[in-house]
Amino acid sequence: MTLNRVRNDPDGGIRLIFSSKAATQGGVVRRNAGWVAREVGEARLAAEVRRRGFHMVRSGNQYVILCHPGGMQVIC
């Protein structure tokens, strides 16, 4: 189930994610789906990930963002 409630400053949530050390160094960032639903919204986060040329997957209740524009291969 995806929640659609977003707090007052989704841009602040986006800044928080993409200003992290992992994101700025081309690493991996993960966020709890509940946090994303409350603070940013899934559609807004997906749009930002896409805009940056990054990749995002969801596993269980976690979003995993690969903060680099290179190719991605799911091994298993």
PDB file of C-alpha atoms in Angstrom:
ATOM      1  CA  MET A   1       0.000   0.000   0.000  1.00  0.00           C
ATOM      2  CA  THR A   2       1.369   3.414  -0.962  1.00  0.00           C
ATOM      3  CA  LEU A   3       0.476   6.368   1.213  1.00  0.00           C
ATOM      4  CA  ASN A   4      -0.018   9.724  -0.479  1.00  0.00           C
ATOM      5  CA  ARG A   5       0.319  12.067   2.501  1.00  0.00           C
ATOM      6  CA  VAL A   6       3.117  14.573   2.074  1.00  0.00           C
ATOM      7  CA  ARG A   7       4.314  17.092   4.640  1.00  0.00           C
ATOM      8  CA  ASN A   8       4.759  20.775   3.943  1.00  0.00           C
ATOM      9  CA  ASP A   9       8.250  20.653   2.437  1.00  0.00           C
ATOM     10  CA  PRO A  10       8.857  17.755   0.049  1.00  0.00           C
ATOM     11  CA  ASP A  11      11.726  19.756  -1.498  1.00  0.00           C
ATOM     12  CA  GLY A  12      13.445  19.659   1.898  1.00  0.00           C
ATOM     13  CA  GLY A  13      13.155  15.877   1.930  1.00  0.00           C
ATOM     14  CA  ILE A  14      14.621  15.697  -1.569  1.00  0.00           C
ATOM     15  CA  ARG A  15      17.508  17.957  -0.503  1.00  0.00           C
ATOM     16  CA  LEU A  16      18.097  15.766   2.546  1.00  0.00           C
ATOM     17  CA  ILE A  17      18.347  12.606   0.441  1.00  0.00           C
ATOM     18  CA  PHE A  18      20.528  13.943  -2.343  1.00  0.00           C
ATOM     19  CA  SER A  19      22.864  16.013  -0.168  1.00  0.00           C
ATOM     20  CA  SER A  20      23.876  12.941   1.854  1.00  0.00           C
ATOM     21  CA  LYS A  21      27.497  11.823   1.648  1.00  0.00           C
ATOM     22  CA  ALA A  22      26.518   8.594  -0.109  1.00  0.00           C
ATOM     23  CA  ALA A  23      24.485  10.432  -2.744  1.00  0.00           C
ATOM     24  CA  THR A  24      27.124  13.064  -3.469  1.00  0.00           C
ATOM     25  CA  GLN A  25      29.805  10.395  -3.848  1.00  0.00           C
ATOM     26  CA  GLY A  26      27.810   8.209  -6.239  1.00  0.00           C
ATOM     27  CA  GLY A  27      26.841   5.669  -3.621  1.00  0.00           C
ATOM     28  CA  VAL A  28      23.642   4.025  -2.466  1.00  0.00           C
ATOM     29  CA  VAL A  29      20.917   5.697  -0.406  1.00  0.00           C
ATOM     30  CA  ARG A  30      17.991   3.879   1.156  1.00  0.00           C
ATOM     31  CA  ARG A  31      14.861   5.268   2.723  1.00  0.00           C
ATOM     32  CA  ASN A  32      11.920   3.678   4.487  1.00  0.00           C
ATOM     33  CA  ALA A  33       8.766   3.717   2.348  1.00  0.00           C
ATOM     34  CA  GLY A  34       6.768   5.249   5.205  1.00  0.00           C
ATOM     35  CA  TRP A  35       9.242   8.123   5.471  1.00  0.00           C
ATOM     36  CA  VAL A  36       9.073   8.681   1.707  1.00  0.00           C
ATOM     37  CA  ALA A  37       5.267   8.707   1.792  1.00  0.00           C
ATOM     38  CA  ARG A  38       5.210  11.222   4.672  1.00  0.00           C
ATOM     39  CA  GLU A  39       8.019  13.532   3.667  1.00  0.00           C
ATOM     40  CA  VAL A  40       8.317  13.486  -0.124  1.00  0.00           C
ATOM     41  CA  GLY A  41       5.798  11.256  -1.883  1.00  0.00           C
ATOM     42  CA  GLU A  42       6.711   8.302  -4.068  1.00  0.00           C
ATOM     43  CA  ALA A  43       5.899  10.053  -7.358  1.00  0.00           C
ATOM     44  CA  ARG A  44       7.984  13.110  -6.433  1.00  0.00           C
ATOM     45  CA  LEU A  45      10.956  10.960  -5.400  1.00  0.00           C
ATOM     46  CA  ALA A  46      10.745   8.840  -8.560  1.00  0.00           C
ATOM     47  CA  ALA A  47      10.618  11.983 -10.706  1.00  0.00           C
ATOM     48  CA  GLU A  48      13.725  13.372  -9.001  1.00  0.00           C
ATOM     49  CA  VAL A  49      15.627  10.095  -9.315  1.00  0.00           C
ATOM     50  CA  ARG A  50      14.701   9.927 -13.001  1.00  0.00           C
ATOM     51  CA  ARG A  51      15.675  13.583 -13.566  1.00  0.00           C
ATOM     52  CA  ARG A  52      19.137  12.886 -12.163  1.00  0.00           C
ATOM     53  CA  GLY A  53      19.566   9.775 -14.325  1.00  0.00           C
ATOM     54  CA  PHE A  54      19.823   7.535 -11.250  1.00  0.00           C
ATOM     55  CA  HIS A  55      18.055   4.221 -10.546  1.00  0.00           C
ATOM     56  CA  MET A  56      15.617   3.309  -7.773  1.00  0.00           C
ATOM     57  CA  VAL A  57      14.202  -0.027  -6.658  1.00  0.00           C
ATOM     58  CA  ARG A  58      11.842  -0.957  -3.866  1.00  0.00           C
ATOM     59  CA  SER A  59      12.443  -4.016  -1.740  1.00  0.00           C
ATOM     60  CA  GLY A  60       9.939  -4.630   1.020  1.00  0.00           C
ATOM     61  CA  ASN A  61       9.479  -1.337   2.823  1.00  0.00           C
ATOM     62  CA  GLN A  62      12.746   0.217   1.581  1.00  0.00           C
ATOM     63  CA  TYR A  63      13.547   2.331  -1.440  1.00  0.00           C
ATOM     64  CA  VAL A  64      17.107   1.870  -2.643  1.00  0.00           C
ATOM     65  CA  ILE A  65      18.542   4.653  -4.811  1.00  0.00           C
ATOM     66  CA  LEU A  66      21.702   4.053  -6.841  1.00  0.00           C
ATOM     67  CA  CYS A  67      23.163   7.543  -7.093  1.00  0.00           C
ATOM     68  CA  HIS A  68      25.052   7.224 -10.345  1.00  0.00           C
ATOM     69  CA  PRO A  69      23.897   7.325 -13.950  1.00  0.00           C
ATOM     70  CA  GLY A  70      25.660   4.108 -15.002  1.00  0.00           C
ATOM     71  CA  GLY A  71      23.909   0.947 -16.052  1.00  0.00           C
ATOM     72  CA  MET A  72      22.279  -1.385 -13.601  1.00  0.00           C
ATOM     73  CA  GLN A  73      22.044  -5.166 -13.662  1.00  0.00           C
ATOM     74  CA  VAL A  74      19.940  -7.200 -11.239  1.00  0.00           C
ATOM     75  CA  ILE A  75      21.935 -10.356 -10.476  1.00  0.00           C
ATOM     76  CA  CYS A  76      19.401 -12.302  -8.402  1.00  0.00           C
TER      77      CYS A  76
END
